[in-house]
mmCIF file of C-alpha atoms in Angstrom:
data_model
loop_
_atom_site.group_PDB
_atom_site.id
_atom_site.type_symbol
_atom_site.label_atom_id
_atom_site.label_comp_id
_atom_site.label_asym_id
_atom_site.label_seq_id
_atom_site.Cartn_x
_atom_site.Cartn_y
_atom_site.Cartn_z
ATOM 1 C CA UNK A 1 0.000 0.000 0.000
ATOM 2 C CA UNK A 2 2.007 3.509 -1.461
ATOM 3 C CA UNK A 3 2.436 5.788 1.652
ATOM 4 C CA UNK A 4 -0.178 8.882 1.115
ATOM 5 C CA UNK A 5 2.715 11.113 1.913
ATOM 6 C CA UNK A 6 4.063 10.646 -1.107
ATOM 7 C CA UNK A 7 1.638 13.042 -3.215
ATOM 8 C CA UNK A 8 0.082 15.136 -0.486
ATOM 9 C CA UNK A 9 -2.253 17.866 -1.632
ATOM 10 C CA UNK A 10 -2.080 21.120 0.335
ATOM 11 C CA UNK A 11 -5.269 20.365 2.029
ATOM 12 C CA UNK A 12 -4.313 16.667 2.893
ATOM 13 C CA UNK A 13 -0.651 17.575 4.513
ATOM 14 C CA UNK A 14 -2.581 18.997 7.289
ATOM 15 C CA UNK A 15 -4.129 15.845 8.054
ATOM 16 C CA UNK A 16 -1.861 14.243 10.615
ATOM 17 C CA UNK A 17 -1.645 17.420 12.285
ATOM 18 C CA UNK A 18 -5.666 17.508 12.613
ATOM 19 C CA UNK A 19 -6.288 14.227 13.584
ATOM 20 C CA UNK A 20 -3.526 14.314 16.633
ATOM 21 C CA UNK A 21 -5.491 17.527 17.178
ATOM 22 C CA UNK A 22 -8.727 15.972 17.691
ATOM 23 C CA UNK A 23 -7.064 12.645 18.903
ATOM 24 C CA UNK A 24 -6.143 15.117 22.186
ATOM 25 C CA UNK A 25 -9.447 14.669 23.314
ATOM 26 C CA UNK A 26 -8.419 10.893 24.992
ATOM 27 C CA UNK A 27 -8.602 9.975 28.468
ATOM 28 C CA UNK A 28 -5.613 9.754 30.629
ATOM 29 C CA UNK A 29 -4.666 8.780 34.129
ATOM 30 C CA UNK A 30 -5.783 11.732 36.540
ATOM 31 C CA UNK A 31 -5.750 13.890 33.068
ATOM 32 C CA UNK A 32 -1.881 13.760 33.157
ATOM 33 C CA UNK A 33 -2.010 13.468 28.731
ATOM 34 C CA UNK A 34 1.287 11.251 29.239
ATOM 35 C CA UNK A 35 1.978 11.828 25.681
ATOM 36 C CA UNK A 36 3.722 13.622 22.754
ATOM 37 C CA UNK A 37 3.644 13.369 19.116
ATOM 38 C CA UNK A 38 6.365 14.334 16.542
ATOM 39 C CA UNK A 39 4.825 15.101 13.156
ATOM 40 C CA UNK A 40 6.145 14.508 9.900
ATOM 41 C CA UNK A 41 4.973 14.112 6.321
ATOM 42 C CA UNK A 42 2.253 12.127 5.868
ATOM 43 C CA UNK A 43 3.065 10.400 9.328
ATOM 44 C CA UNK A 44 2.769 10.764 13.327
ATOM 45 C CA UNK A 45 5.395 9.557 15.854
ATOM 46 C CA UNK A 46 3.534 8.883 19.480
ATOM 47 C CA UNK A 47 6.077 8.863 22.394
ATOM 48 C CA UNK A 48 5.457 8.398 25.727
ATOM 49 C CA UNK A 49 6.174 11.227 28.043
ATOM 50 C CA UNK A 50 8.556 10.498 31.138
ATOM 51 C CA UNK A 51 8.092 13.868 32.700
ATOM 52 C CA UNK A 52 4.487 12.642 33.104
ATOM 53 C CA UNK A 53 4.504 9.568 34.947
ATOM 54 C CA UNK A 54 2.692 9.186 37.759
ATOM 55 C CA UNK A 55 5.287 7.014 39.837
ATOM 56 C CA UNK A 56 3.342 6.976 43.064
ATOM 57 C CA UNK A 57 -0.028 6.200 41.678
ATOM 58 C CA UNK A 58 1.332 3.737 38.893
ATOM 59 C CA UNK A 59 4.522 2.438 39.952
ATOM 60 C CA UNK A 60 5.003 0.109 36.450
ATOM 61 C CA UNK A 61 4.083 2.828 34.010
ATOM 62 C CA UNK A 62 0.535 0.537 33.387
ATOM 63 C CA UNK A 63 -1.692 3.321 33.613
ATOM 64 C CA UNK A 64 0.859 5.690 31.216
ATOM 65 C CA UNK A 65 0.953 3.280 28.660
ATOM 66 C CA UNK A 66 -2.921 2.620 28.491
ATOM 67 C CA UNK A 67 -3.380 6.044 28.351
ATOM 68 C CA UNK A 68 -1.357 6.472 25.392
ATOM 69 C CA UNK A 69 -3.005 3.133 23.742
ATOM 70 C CA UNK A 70 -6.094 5.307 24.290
ATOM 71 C CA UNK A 71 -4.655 8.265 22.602
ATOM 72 C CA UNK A 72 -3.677 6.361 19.740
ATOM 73 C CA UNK A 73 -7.103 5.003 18.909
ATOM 74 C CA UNK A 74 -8.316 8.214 19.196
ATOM 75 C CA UNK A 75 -5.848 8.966 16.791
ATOM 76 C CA UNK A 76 -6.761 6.584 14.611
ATOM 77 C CA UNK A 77 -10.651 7.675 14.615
ATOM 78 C CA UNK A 78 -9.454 11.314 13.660
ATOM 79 C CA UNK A 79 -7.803 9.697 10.463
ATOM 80 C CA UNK A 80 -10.649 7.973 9.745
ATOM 81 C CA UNK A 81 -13.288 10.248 10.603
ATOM 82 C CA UNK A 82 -11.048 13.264 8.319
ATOM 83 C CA UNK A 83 -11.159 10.610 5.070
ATOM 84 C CA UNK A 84 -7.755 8.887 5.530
ATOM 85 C CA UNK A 85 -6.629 5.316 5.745
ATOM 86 C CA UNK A 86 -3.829 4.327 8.151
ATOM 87 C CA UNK A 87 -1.474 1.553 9.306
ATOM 88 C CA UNK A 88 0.291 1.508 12.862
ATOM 89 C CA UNK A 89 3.291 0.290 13.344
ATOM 90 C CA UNK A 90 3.625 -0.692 17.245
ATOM 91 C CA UNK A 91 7.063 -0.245 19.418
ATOM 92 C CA UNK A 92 8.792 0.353 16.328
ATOM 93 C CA UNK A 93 12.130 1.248 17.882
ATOM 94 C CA UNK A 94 13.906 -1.066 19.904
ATOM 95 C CA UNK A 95 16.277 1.094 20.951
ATOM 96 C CA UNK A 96 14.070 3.679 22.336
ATOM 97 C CA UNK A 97 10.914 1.962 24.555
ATOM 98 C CA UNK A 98 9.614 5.596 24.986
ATOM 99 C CA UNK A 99 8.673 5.275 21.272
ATOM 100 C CA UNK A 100 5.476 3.467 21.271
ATOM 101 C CA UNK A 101 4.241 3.807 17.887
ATOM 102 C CA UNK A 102 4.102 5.211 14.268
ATOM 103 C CA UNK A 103 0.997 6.217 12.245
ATOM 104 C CA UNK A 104 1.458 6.732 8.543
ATOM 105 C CA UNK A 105 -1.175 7.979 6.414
ATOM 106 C CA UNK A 106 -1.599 5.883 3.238
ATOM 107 C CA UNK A 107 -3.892 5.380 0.449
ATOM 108 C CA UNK A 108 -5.980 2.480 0.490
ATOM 109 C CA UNK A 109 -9.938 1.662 2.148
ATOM 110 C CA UNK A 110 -11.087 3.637 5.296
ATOM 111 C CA UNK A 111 -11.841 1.896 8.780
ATOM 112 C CA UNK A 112 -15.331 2.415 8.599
ATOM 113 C CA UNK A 113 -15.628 0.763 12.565
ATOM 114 C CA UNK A 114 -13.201 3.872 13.268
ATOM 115 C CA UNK A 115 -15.131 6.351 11.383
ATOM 116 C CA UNK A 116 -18.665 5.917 12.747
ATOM 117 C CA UNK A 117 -16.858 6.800 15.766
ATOM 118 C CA UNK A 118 -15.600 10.018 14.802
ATOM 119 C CA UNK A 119 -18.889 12.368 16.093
ATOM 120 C CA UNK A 120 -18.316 10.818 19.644
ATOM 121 C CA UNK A 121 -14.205 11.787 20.203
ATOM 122 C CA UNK A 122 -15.963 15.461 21.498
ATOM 123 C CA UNK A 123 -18.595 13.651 23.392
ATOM 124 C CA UNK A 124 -17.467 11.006 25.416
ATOM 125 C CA UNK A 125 -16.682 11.982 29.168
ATOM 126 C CA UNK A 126 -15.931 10.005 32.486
ATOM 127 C CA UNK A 127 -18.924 10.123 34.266
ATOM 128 C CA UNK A 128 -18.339 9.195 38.031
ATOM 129 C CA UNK A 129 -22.040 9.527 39.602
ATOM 130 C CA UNK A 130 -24.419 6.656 40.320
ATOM 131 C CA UNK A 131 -26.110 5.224 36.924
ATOM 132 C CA UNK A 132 -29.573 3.781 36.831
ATOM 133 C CA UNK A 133 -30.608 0.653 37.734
ATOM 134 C CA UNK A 134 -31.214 -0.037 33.864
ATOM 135 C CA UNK A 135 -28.543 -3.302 33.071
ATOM 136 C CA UNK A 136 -26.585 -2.939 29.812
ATOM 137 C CA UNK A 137 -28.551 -4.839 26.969
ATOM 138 C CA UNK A 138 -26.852 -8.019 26.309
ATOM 139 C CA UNK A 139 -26.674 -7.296 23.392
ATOM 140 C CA UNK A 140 -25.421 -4.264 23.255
ATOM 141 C CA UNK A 141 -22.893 -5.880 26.113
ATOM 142 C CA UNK A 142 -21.941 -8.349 23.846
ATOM 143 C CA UNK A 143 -20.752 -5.438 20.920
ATOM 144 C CA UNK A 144 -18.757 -3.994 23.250
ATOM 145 C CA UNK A 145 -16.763 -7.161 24.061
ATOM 146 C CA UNK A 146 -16.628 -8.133 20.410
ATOM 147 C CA UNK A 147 -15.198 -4.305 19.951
ATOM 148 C CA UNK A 148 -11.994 -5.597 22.378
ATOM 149 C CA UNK A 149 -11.963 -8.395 21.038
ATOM 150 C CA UNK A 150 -10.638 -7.048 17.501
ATOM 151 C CA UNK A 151 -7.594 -5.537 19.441
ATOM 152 C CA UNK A 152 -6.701 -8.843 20.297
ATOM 153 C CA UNK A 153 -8.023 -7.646 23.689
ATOM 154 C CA UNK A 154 -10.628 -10.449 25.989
ATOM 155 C CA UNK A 155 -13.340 -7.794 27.902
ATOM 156 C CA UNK A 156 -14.651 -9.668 30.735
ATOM 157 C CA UNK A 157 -18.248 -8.238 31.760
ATOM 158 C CA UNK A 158 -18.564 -8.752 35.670
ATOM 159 C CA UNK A 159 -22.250 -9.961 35.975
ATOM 160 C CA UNK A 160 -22.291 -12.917 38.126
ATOM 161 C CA UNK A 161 -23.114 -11.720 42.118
ATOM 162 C CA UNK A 162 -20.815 -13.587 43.587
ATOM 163 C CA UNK A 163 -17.675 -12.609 41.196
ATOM 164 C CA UNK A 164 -19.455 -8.779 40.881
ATOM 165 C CA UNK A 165 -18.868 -8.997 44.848
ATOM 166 C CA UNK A 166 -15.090 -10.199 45.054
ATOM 167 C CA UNK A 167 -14.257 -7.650 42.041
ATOM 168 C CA UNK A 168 -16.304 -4.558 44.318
ATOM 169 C CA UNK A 169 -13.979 -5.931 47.475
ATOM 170 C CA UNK A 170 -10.581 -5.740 45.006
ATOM 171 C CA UNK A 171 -11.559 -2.006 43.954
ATOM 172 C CA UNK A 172 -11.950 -0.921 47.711
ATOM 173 C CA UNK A 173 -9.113 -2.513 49.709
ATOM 174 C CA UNK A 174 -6.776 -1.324 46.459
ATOM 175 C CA UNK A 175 -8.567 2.517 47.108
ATOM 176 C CA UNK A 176 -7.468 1.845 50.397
ATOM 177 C CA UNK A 177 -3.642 0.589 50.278
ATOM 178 C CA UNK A 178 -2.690 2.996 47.547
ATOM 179 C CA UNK A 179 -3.158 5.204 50.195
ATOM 180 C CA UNK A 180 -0.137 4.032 51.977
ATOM 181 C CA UNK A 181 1.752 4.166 48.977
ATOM 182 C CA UNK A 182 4.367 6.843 48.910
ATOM 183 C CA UNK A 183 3.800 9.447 47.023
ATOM 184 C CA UNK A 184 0.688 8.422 46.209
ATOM 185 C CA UNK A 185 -1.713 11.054 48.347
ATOM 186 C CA UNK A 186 0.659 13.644 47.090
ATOM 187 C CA UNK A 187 0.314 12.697 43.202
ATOM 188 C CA UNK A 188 -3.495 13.161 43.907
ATOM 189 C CA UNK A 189 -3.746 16.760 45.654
ATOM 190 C CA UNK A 190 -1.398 17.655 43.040
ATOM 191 C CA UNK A 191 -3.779 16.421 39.628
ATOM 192 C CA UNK A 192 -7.104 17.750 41.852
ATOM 193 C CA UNK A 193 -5.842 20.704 42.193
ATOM 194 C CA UNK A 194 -4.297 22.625 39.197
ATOM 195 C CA UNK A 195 -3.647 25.994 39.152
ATOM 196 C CA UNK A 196 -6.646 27.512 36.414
ATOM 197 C CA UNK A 197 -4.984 27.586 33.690
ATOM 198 C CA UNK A 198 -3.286 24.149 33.554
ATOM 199 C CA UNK A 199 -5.569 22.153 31.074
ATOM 200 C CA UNK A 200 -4.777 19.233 32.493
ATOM 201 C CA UNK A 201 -5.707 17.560 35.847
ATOM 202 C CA UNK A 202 -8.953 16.655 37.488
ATOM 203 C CA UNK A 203 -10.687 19.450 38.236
ATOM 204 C CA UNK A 204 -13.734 19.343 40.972
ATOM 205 C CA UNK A 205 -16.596 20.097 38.065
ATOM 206 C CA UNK A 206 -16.038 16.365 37.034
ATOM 207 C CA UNK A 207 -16.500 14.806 40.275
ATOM 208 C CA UNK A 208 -19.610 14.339 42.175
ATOM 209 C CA UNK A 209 -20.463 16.672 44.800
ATOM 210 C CA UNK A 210 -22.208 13.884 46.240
ATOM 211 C CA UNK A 211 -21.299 10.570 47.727
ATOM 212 C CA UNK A 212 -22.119 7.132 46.246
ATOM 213 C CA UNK A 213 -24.412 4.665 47.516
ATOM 214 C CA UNK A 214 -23.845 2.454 50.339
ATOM 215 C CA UNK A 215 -21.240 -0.108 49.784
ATOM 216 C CA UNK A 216 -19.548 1.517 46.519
ATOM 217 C CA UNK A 217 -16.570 2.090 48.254
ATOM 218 C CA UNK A 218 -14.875 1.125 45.465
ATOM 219 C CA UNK A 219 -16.555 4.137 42.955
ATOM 220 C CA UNK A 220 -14.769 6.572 45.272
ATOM 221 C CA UNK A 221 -11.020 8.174 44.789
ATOM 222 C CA UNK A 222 -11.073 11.787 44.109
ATOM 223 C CA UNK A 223 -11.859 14.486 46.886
ATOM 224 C CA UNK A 224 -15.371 15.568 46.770
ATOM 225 C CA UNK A 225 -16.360 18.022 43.399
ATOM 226 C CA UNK A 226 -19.329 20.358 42.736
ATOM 227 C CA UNK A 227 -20.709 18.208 39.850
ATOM 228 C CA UNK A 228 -24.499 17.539 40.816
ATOM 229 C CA UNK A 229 -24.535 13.781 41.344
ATOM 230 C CA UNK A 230 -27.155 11.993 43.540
ATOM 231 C CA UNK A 231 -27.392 8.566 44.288
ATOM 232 C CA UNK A 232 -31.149 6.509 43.997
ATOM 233 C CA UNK A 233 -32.416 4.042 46.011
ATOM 234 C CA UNK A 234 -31.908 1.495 43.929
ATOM 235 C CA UNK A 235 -29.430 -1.095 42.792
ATOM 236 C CA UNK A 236 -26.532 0.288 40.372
ATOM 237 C CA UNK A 237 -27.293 -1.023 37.088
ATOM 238 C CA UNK A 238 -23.671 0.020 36.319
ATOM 239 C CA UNK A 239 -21.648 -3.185 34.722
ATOM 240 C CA UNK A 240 -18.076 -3.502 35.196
ATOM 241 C CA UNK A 241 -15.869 -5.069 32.492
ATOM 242 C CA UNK A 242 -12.323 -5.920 32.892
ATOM 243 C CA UNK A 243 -9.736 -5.698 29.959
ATOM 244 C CA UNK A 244 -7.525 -8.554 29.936
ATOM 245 C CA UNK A 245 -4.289 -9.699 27.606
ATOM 246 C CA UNK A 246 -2.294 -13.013 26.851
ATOM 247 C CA UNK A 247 0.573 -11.285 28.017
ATOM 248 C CA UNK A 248 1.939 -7.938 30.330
ATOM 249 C CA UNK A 249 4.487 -6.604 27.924
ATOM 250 C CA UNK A 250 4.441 -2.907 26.895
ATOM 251 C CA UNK A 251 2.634 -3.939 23.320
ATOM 252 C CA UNK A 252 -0.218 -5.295 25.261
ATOM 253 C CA UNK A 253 -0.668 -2.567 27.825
ATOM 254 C CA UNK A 254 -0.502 -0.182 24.725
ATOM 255 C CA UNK A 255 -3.407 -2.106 22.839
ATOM 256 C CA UNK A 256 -5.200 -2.682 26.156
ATOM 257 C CA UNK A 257 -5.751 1.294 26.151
ATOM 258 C CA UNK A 258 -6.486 1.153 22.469
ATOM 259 C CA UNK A 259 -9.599 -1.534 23.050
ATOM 260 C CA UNK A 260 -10.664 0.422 26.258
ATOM 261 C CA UNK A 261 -11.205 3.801 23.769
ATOM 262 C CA UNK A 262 -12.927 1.705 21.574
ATOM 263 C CA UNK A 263 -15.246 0.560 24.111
ATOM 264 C CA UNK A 264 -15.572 3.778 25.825
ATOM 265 C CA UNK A 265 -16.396 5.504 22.147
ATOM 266 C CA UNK A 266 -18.824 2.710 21.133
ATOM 267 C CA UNK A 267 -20.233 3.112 24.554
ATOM 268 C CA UNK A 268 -20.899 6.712 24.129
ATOM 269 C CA UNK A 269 -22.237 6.062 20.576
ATOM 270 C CA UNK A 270 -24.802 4.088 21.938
ATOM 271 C CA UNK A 271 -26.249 6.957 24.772
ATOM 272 C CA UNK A 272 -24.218 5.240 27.516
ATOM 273 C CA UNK A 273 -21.830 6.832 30.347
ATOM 274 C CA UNK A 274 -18.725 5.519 31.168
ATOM 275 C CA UNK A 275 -15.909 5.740 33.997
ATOM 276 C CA UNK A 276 -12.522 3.648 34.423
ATOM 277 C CA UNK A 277 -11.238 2.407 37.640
ATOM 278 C CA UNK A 278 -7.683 1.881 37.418
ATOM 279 C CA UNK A 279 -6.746 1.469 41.248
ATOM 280 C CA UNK A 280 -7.152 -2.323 41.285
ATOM 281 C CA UNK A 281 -4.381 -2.712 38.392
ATOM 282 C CA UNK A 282 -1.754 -0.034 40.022
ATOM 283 C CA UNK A 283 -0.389 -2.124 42.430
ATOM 284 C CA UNK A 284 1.035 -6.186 41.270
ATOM 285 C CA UNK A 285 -0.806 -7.355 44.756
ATOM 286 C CA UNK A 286 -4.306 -6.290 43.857
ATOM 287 C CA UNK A 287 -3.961 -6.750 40.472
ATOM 288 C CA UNK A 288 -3.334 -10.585 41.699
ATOM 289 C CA UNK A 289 -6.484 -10.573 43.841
ATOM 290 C CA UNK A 290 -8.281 -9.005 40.705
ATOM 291 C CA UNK A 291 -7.117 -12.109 38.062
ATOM 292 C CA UNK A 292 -8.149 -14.614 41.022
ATOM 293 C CA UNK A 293 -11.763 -13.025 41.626
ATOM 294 C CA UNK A 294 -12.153 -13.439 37.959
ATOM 295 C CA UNK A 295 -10.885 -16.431 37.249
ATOM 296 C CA UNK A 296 -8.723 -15.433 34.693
ATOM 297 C CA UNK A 297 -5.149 -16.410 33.887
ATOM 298 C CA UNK A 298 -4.492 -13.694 31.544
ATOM 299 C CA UNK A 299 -3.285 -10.350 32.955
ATOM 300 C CA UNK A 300 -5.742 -7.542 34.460
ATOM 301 C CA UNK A 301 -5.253 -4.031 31.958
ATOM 302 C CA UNK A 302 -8.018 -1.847 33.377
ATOM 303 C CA UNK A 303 -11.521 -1.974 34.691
ATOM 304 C CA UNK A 304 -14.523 -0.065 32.899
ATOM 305 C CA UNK A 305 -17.876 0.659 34.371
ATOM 306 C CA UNK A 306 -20.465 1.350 31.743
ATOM 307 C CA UNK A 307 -24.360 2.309 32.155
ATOM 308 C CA UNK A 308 -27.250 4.325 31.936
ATOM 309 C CA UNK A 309 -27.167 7.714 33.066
ATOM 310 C CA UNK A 310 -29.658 9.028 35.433
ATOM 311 C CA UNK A 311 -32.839 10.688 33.775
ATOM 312 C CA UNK A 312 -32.236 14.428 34.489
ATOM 313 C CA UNK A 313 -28.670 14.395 35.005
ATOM 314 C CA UNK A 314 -26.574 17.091 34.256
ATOM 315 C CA UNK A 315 -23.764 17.058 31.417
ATOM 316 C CA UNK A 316 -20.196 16.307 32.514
ATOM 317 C CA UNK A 317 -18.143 19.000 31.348
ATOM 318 C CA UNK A 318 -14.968 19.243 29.591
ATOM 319 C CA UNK A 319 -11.950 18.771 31.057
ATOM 320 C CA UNK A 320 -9.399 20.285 30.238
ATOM 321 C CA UNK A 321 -6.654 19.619 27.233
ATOM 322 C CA UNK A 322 -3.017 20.967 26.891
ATOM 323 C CA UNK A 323 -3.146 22.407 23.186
ATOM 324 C CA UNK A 324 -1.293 21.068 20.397
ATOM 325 C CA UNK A 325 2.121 23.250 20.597
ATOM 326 C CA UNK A 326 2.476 21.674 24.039
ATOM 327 C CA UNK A 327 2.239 17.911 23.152
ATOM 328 C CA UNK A 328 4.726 18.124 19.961
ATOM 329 C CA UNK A 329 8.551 17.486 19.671
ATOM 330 C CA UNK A 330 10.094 19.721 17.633
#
């Protein structure tokens, strides 16, 4: 397949610049955006940035590198969703593991799965409050996992009450030892409380001013916000599903956060909220209490919580993104 960059128009040499533009928009541990792009023609260079790690809360770089999977399937929907075909090529330098992958723009068919996805890269927001008690179609909870699935990733929906139980009980007591960890407490005063015009961070309009219900411990880890949240009287129709890989290298953390936007995107396609709970994969002891409540012998990526919103809700607002100028190597 000829590289695109070979006869650029004017109007199609801005293209990689757009879609790492728009691809800016994915979600990131705390908000940290532990990424940076080099641009060149007809192709994007995604590095992971060091001066961005979060050592306290993610001690193995787990959550970094999911976070930039993430980015670079938003990436990927931007090409799509702006006309042009792509092909990634993953950890394509040996010799430099903060190089994590390389996008080149080439001619050739569009990802159509990517590009119905495009209208939702502005709309899809972590949503922390309560959800309904409305349970995910199965259906529809079935399209999601098939959507991991073509990243090679297995999304395990946490439905049974007795494994839905041990999986709560993981979430909680990991809540609870991370904050032992050092560093850790410090690492999150310092992403919930940016100074105004950091565009990055937490800040207290995206979480709920309100507490959970009863025994969802394991919802809570930021300080109290001011977004209106209330919690019903009812069960949480809220259902988790866990990411899981064959292996733990940095390739399949990197794709793990590639299936997770793809889930969180097709999620918000279909009129659903969404939140990710990372604290039970931060630390190697919960994240071996997590792989034995499920059963599993493949290795824990990330935890997703997907469901209805409440009727009457209020929108979750943006959070804030670090321009372009700031995430590119010269």
């Amino acid at each position: 397949m000829p590289a695109r960059s070979a006869g650029l128009s004017d109007v199609d040499s801005r293209l990689p610049e757009r879609a790492v533009e728009l691809a800016l928009r994915a979600p990131s541990v705390h908000n940290s955006q532990p990424w940076i792009f080099r641009i060149g023609s007809g192709e994007v260079q995604l590095y992971a940035d060091p001066g961005r790690h979060l050592p306290g809360t993610d001690p193995d770089r787990r959550d970094l590198l999911l976070s930039c999977g993430a980015v670079l399937h938003h990436l990927a929907v931007a090409a799509a969703g702006l006309g042009s075909a792509i092909r990634i090529e993953r950890m394509p330098d040996p010799e430099d593991s903060r190089h994590l992958a390389t996008v080149r723009f080439v001619d050739g068919p569009l990802d159509r799965t990517a590009a119905v996805l495009f209208g939702q890269l502005g709309r899809r927001h972590t949503d922390r409050r309560s959800f309904t008690d409305e349970p995910i179609p199965p259906a529809r909870l079935a399209a999601l996992v098939r959507r991991a699935r073509a990243h090679g990733v297995s999304a395990l929906p946490v439905v049974e009450p007795r494994v839905l139980a041990g999986v709560a009980e993981v979430l909680a007591a990991a809540a609870d030892e991370q904050r032992h960890e050092p560093g850790y407490l410090a690492e999150l005063l310092q992403w919930t409380h940016r100074y105004a015009d950091g565009r990055d961070g937490v800040p207290v309009g995206a979480v709920p001013s309100s507490a959970t219900r009863p025994g969802e411990r394991h919802l809570l880890r930021f300080p109290s916000g001011s977004l209106p949240g209330r919690a019903t009287d009812g069960p949480d129709g809220g259902t988790l599903l866990v990411l899981v890989t064959p292996g733990d290298l940095t390739v399949d953390r990197l794709v793990a956060g590639e299936a997770a936007s793809d889930v969180l995107l097709t999620s918000t396609r279909a009129g659903l909220a969404t939140a990710v709970l990372s604290q039970a994969v931060e630390l190697s002891t919960s994240r071996e209490r997590l792989r034995k409540a499920l059963g599993t012998a493949e290795d824990p990526q990330l935890v997703l919580r997907i469901g209805t919103p409440l009727a009457g809700a209020s929108p979750v607002p943006d959070t804030p993104r670090r321009p372009l100028r700031s995430v590119l190597l010269r």
